[in-house]
Coordinates of C-alpha atoms in Angstrom, one line a residue:
M2 CA -53.2 -83.1 39.1
G3 CA -54.1 -82.2 35.9
S4 CA -52.0 -80.1 33.3
L5 CA -52.6 -76.2 33.4
P6 CA -54.6 -75.2 30.5
R7 CA -52.7 -73.4 27.3
I8 CA -52.9 -70.7 25.1
V9 CA -54.9 -72.2 21.7
E10 CA -55.5 -69.0 20.4
D11 CA -53.6 -65.6 20.9
C12 CA -54.9 -62.0 19.3
F13 CA -51.9 -59.7 19.8
G14 CA -51.9 -60.7 23.4
I15 CA -55.3 -59.0 23.9
V16 CA -57.5 -61.8 23.5
L17 CA -56.5 -65.4 24.7
V18 CA -58.3 -68.4 24.3
Y19 CA -56.9 -71.6 26.4
S20 CA -57.2 -75.0 26.0
D21 CA -60.1 -75.5 28.5
G22 CA -62.1 -73.6 26.8
S23 CA -61.6 -70.0 28.9
I24 CA -60.8 -66.7 27.8
S25 CA -58.9 -63.7 29.3
R26 CA -58.4 -60.2 28.3
P27 CA -55.6 -58.7 30.0
S28 CA -56.5 -54.9 30.7
D29 CA -53.0 -53.2 30.6
I30 CA -53.0 -52.8 26.5
N31 CA -50.1 -51.2 25.5
F32 CA -51.0 -49.5 22.9
P33 CA -48.7 -48.8 19.8
M34 CA -50.3 -45.1 19.1
K35 CA -51.2 -42.0 21.4
V36 CA -54.6 -40.1 20.8
Q37 CA -54.5 -37.1 18.6
D38 CA -56.2 -34.5 19.4
D39 CA -55.9 -30.9 18.1
G40 CA -58.8 -29.9 20.0
S41 CA -61.4 -28.8 17.0
A42 CA -63.7 -31.5 18.4
V43 CA -65.9 -32.6 21.7
W44 CA -67.0 -35.8 22.6
K45 CA -69.0 -37.6 25.3
D46 CA -70.0 -41.3 26.0
C47 CA -73.5 -42.6 25.9
L48 CA -75.8 -45.8 27.1
F49 CA -77.3 -47.0 24.1
D50 CA -78.0 -50.9 24.9
K51 CA -78.8 -51.4 28.9
K52 CA -79.3 -55.5 28.2
H53 CA -75.8 -55.4 27.1
N54 CA -74.2 -52.8 28.9
L55 CA -73.2 -51.0 25.4
H56 CA -72.0 -47.7 25.1
L57 CA -71.0 -45.4 22.2
R58 CA -69.1 -41.9 22.0
L59 CA -70.4 -38.8 20.3
Y60 CA -68.4 -36.1 18.8
K61 CA -69.1 -32.6 17.7
P62 CA -67.4 -29.7 16.0
R63 CA -66.3 -27.5 18.9
S64 CA -66.8 -24.5 16.5
P65 CA -70.9 -23.3 16.6
S66 CA -72.6 -23.6 13.3
T67 CA -75.9 -22.2 11.5
A68 CA -76.1 -25.2 9.2
K69 CA -77.5 -28.7 10.6
L70 CA -74.6 -31.2 11.3
P71 CA -75.1 -34.4 9.2
I72 CA -74.6 -37.6 11.1
V73 CA -71.8 -40.0 10.3
F74 CA -71.5 -43.6 12.3
F75 CA -68.4 -45.0 12.5
F76 CA -68.1 -48.7 13.5
H77 CA -64.5 -49.4 14.6
G78 CA -62.3 -52.6 13.1
G79 CA -60.8 -55.2 15.2
G80 CA -61.5 -58.8 13.2
F81 CA -64.8 -58.6 15.5
C82 CA -62.4 -60.0 18.5
I83 CA -60.5 -56.7 19.9
C84 CA -61.0 -52.8 19.8
S85 CA -63.4 -50.1 20.9
R86 CA -64.4 -46.9 20.5
T87 CA -61.7 -46.0 23.6
W88 CA -58.9 -47.1 21.9
P89 CA -56.7 -44.1 20.8
N90 CA -56.5 -44.7 17.2
C91 CA -60.5 -45.1 17.1
H92 CA -60.6 -41.8 19.3
S93 CA -58.5 -40.0 17.3
C94 CA -60.1 -41.2 14.1
C95 CA -63.6 -40.2 15.2
L96 CA -62.1 -36.8 16.2
R97 CA -60.8 -36.4 12.8
L98 CA -64.0 -37.2 11.2
S99 CA -66.0 -34.9 13.3
S100 CA -64.1 -32.2 12.5
G101 CA -63.3 -32.6 9.1
L102 CA -66.4 -33.3 8.0
H103 CA -68.1 -31.0 10.5
A104 CA -70.7 -33.4 11.3
L105 CA -71.9 -35.4 14.3
V106 CA -70.3 -38.8 14.6
V107 CA -72.0 -41.5 16.7
A108 CA -69.4 -44.2 17.5
P109 CA -71.0 -47.6 18.9
D110 CA -69.4 -50.3 20.7
Y111 CA -70.6 -53.9 20.2
R112 CA -70.0 -57.2 21.9
L113 CA -67.0 -58.8 20.6
A114 CA -66.2 -62.6 19.8
P115 CA -65.5 -65.4 20.7
E116 CA -67.5 -64.4 23.4
H117 CA -69.9 -63.5 21.4
R118 CA -69.8 -64.6 18.1
L119 CA -71.6 -63.1 14.7
P120 CA -74.4 -62.4 14.9
A121 CA -74.1 -60.2 17.9
A122 CA -72.1 -57.7 16.2
M123 CA -74.5 -57.4 13.8
E124 CA -77.6 -57.0 15.9
D125 CA -75.5 -54.1 18.2
A126 CA -75.0 -52.3 15.1
V127 CA -78.6 -52.7 14.4
S128 CA -79.6 -51.5 17.7
S129 CA -77.0 -48.4 17.7
V130 CA -78.9 -47.2 14.7
E131 CA -82.4 -47.9 16.2
W132 CA -81.0 -45.7 19.3
L133 CA -80.4 -43.2 16.8
R134 CA -84.0 -43.5 15.2
N135 CA -85.5 -43.0 18.8
Q136 CA -83.3 -39.5 19.2
A137 CA -85.1 -38.4 16.2
L138 CA -88.2 -39.0 17.6
L139 CA -87.8 -37.5 20.7
S140 CA -86.3 -34.5 18.9
N141 CA -89.3 -34.2 16.8
S142 CA -92.0 -34.5 19.4
G143 CA -90.0 -32.3 22.0
G144 CA -89.2 -35.3 24.2
A145 CA -86.7 -35.7 26.6
G146 CA -83.5 -37.4 24.2
D147 CA -79.9 -36.6 24.3
G148 CA -79.3 -32.8 24.6
W149 CA -77.0 -33.1 21.3
F150 CA -79.9 -34.1 19.1
A151 CA -82.1 -31.1 20.3
N152 CA -83.0 -28.0 18.9
R153 CA -82.7 -29.3 15.5
G154 CA -79.1 -28.9 15.1
V155 CA -78.5 -32.1 13.6
D156 CA -80.0 -33.4 10.2
F157 CA -81.6 -36.8 10.7
D158 CA -82.3 -36.9 6.8
R159 CA -78.5 -36.8 6.1
V160 CA -77.0 -40.0 7.8
F161 CA -73.9 -41.7 6.9
I162 CA -72.4 -44.9 7.6
V163 CA -68.7 -45.2 7.8
G164 CA -67.1 -48.9 8.7
D165 CA -63.3 -49.5 9.2
S166 CA -62.1 -53.6 8.6
S167 CA -64.9 -55.5 10.6
G168 CA -66.9 -52.2 10.7
G169 CA -66.6 -52.3 7.0
N170 CA -68.1 -55.2 7.0
L171 CA -70.8 -54.5 9.4
A172 CA -71.7 -51.2 7.2
H173 CA -72.0 -53.5 4.1
H174 CA -74.5 -55.8 5.6
L175 CA -76.5 -52.8 7.4
A176 CA -76.7 -51.5 3.3
V177 CA -78.0 -54.6 2.7
Q178 CA -80.6 -55.1 5.6
L179 CA -81.6 -51.2 5.4
R180 CA -82.0 -51.5 1.7
R181 CA -82.3 -48.1 -0.4
G182 CA -83.6 -44.9 1.6
S183 CA -83.4 -47.1 4.8
P184 CA -87.7 -47.1 5.1
E185 CA -88.0 -48.8 8.0
L186 CA -85.7 -46.1 10.1
A187 CA -87.6 -43.3 9.4
P188 CA -87.5 -40.3 10.4
I189 CA -83.8 -40.6 10.0
S190 CA -82.6 -41.4 6.3
V191 CA -79.1 -43.0 5.4
R192 CA -77.6 -41.8 2.6
G193 CA -74.7 -43.6 1.9
Y194 CA -71.9 -45.8 3.2
V195 CA -68.3 -45.7 3.2
L196 CA -66.4 -49.1 3.6
M197 CA -62.9 -48.5 4.7
A198 CA -60.8 -51.9 3.9
P199 CA -64.0 -54.3 4.7
F200 CA -63.2 -57.3 6.5
F201 CA -64.7 -60.4 4.1
G202 CA -63.3 -63.7 3.6
G203 CA -63.8 -66.6 1.4
T204 CA -62.3 -70.0 1.1
V205 CA -60.8 -69.5 -2.2
R206 CA -57.7 -67.3 -1.8
T207 CA -57.1 -63.9 -3.7
K208 CA -54.0 -63.1 -5.7
S209 CA -52.8 -60.6 -2.9
E210 CA -54.0 -63.0 0.0
E211 CA -51.5 -65.7 -1.6
E212 CA -48.7 -63.3 -2.1
D213 CA -49.7 -62.1 1.9
P214 CA -47.8 -58.8 1.6
L215 CA -46.1 -58.3 4.7
E216 CA -48.1 -55.8 7.0
P217 CA -47.8 -54.5 10.7
F218 CA -51.1 -55.2 12.2
L219 CA -52.0 -58.0 9.6
N220 CA -51.6 -61.1 7.4
L221 CA -53.2 -64.0 6.7
E222 CA -52.4 -65.9 9.5
I223 CA -54.6 -63.4 11.5
L224 CA -57.1 -62.9 9.2
D225 CA -57.8 -66.8 9.6
R226 CA -57.8 -66.6 13.2
F227 CA -60.3 -63.9 13.7
W228 CA -62.6 -65.9 11.4
R229 CA -62.4 -69.0 13.5
L230 CA -62.9 -66.9 16.3
S231 CA -66.0 -64.8 15.4
L232 CA -67.9 -66.7 12.8
P233 CA -70.7 -69.5 14.3
E234 CA -68.7 -72.5 15.4
G235 CA -68.4 -75.0 12.6
N236 CA -68.4 -72.6 9.7
N237 CA -65.6 -71.3 7.5
S238 CA -65.2 -68.1 5.8
D239 CA -67.6 -68.8 3.2
H240 CA -70.3 -68.1 5.9
P241 CA -72.6 -65.3 4.9
W242 CA -71.6 -62.8 7.7
A243 CA -67.6 -63.6 6.1
N244 CA -68.4 -63.7 2.2
P245 CA -71.0 -61.6 0.5
F246 CA -70.7 -63.9 -2.6
G247 CA -70.6 -67.4 -0.6
P248 CA -72.7 -70.3 -1.6
E249 CA -75.5 -69.4 1.0
S250 CA -75.3 -65.7 1.0
P251 CA -78.2 -63.8 -0.3
R252 CA -78.5 -62.8 -3.7
L253 CA -77.6 -58.8 -4.1
D254 CA -78.9 -58.6 -7.6
S255 CA -82.6 -57.6 -7.2
I256 CA -81.8 -55.6 -3.8
K257 CA -81.5 -51.9 -3.7
L258 CA -78.5 -50.4 -2.1
D259 CA -78.0 -47.0 -1.3
P260 CA -74.4 -45.4 -2.8
I261 CA -71.6 -47.4 -1.6
L262 CA -67.6 -45.6 -1.1
V263 CA -64.8 -48.3 -0.8
L264 CA -61.5 -47.2 0.1
V265 CA -58.5 -49.8 0.7
G266 CA -54.6 -49.6 0.8
G267 CA -52.6 -50.7 -2.2
R268 CA -50.5 -53.0 -0.4
E269 CA -53.4 -54.5 2.1
V270 CA -53.5 -58.5 2.0
M271 CA -57.3 -58.2 1.5
K272 CA -57.0 -55.5 -1.5
D273 CA -58.2 -58.1 -4.2
R274 CA -61.0 -59.5 -2.2
I275 CA -62.0 -56.2 -1.7
D276 CA -61.6 -54.9 -5.5
N277 CA -63.5 -57.9 -6.4
Y278 CA -66.5 -56.7 -3.8
S279 CA -66.6 -53.4 -5.8
K280 CA -66.6 -54.8 -9.1
K281 CA -69.6 -57.5 -8.6
L282 CA -71.5 -54.9 -7.3
K283 CA -70.9 -52.9 -10.0
E284 CA -71.6 -55.5 -12.1
M285 CA -75.1 -55.5 -10.9
G286 CA -75.9 -51.8 -11.2
K287 CA -74.7 -50.6 -7.7
E288 CA -73.9 -47.4 -7.1
V289 CA -70.1 -48.0 -6.0
D290 CA -67.3 -46.0 -6.3
Y291 CA -63.8 -47.6 -5.3
I292 CA -60.4 -46.0 -4.5
E293 CA -57.2 -47.3 -3.7
Y294 CA -54.5 -45.5 -1.7
Q295 CA -51.3 -46.7 -3.5
G296 CA -48.4 -47.9 -1.0
M297 CA -51.1 -48.2 2.0
Q298 CA -51.5 -50.9 4.5
H299 CA -54.3 -51.9 6.3
G300 CA -55.4 -49.1 8.8
F301 CA -53.7 -46.2 7.2
F302 CA -56.7 -43.8 8.0
V303 CA -57.6 -44.6 11.2
N304 CA -54.0 -44.8 12.5
E305 CA -53.1 -41.6 11.0
P306 CA -56.2 -39.6 10.7
F307 CA -54.2 -36.4 10.5
S308 CA -51.6 -37.2 7.9
E309 CA -51.4 -36.2 4.4
V310 CA -53.1 -39.5 3.1
G311 CA -55.6 -39.0 5.9
N312 CA -56.5 -35.7 4.4
K313 CA -57.2 -37.4 0.9
V314 CA -59.3 -39.8 2.5
L315 CA -61.3 -37.0 4.1
E316 CA -61.7 -34.8 0.8
E317 CA -63.2 -38.0 -0.8
I318 CA -65.7 -39.0 2.1
R319 CA -66.6 -35.0 1.8
N320 CA -67.0 -35.3 -1.5
F321 CA -69.2 -38.7 -1.5
M322 CA -71.4 -37.2 1.4
L323 CA -72.0 -33.9 -0.6
K324 CA -73.1 -35.7 -3.9
N325 CA -75.5 -37.6 -1.9
S326 CA -77.1 -35.3 0.4
Y327 CA -79.9 -34.5 -1.6

């Protein structure tokens, strides 16, 4: 008899990869956080990709408004390997975004690695945005789209894309692919992108990565594991999906981008890499705002969206949306 397969990669016990190539995802996850719901927003789930059985969650403020609601996409984090729209922290975050920004929030799931390596997640992100475009076309023509988009209650001309961690990586790549004004998505218009501690990589370590500050949810070992499991096999973290400025990444100098707001915690292992990302885009003449929250670690908004610092983040996003709405 041969030996039993052993675990070769372990992502928090949520994803286990075995020596024989098999993968397991235990269904009984003991989440360290609970849903925070003050009742100010309502939600429902929708299927947006029948082929891959992918759903998204819609949120809107409970209190009616005479003004059209802007639309805010939220792409969750998890190193492309874990998390979904249903996780308590993701759900709480979207409830807060909807009520705090008075917006209709669209929170799509995407296929996860290592079962589905990149670019699967990016393909699904694009698919979810195209789903919204179809809703706009149906709404404008009086067709049978989702009822939450009917009766001109939302503003398809004010769409913002927010991403946390790996979701921030997706937001960056969407900004590059869609270009300024997102002309291929008409009649919807993306006005700006908010990148919350975007998950980027590179083979050359930054100062904050070398120091590897102790974080409860993230460290250098975990970052490296996520890249091993999510990138196309045989590639390292200089791959274009990981490193926006890698040797084979597309040059961004001539690409016109919509405004970008970058948010990061001052005690994050990725802080310097994210700071460098913002500085390089600014040097290219891109419209980028960078805000660092002193003492904060990875996931500080998503895990505590109703906290004092969460309120500050909301205010920054609100101001960013107002500045770029017209």
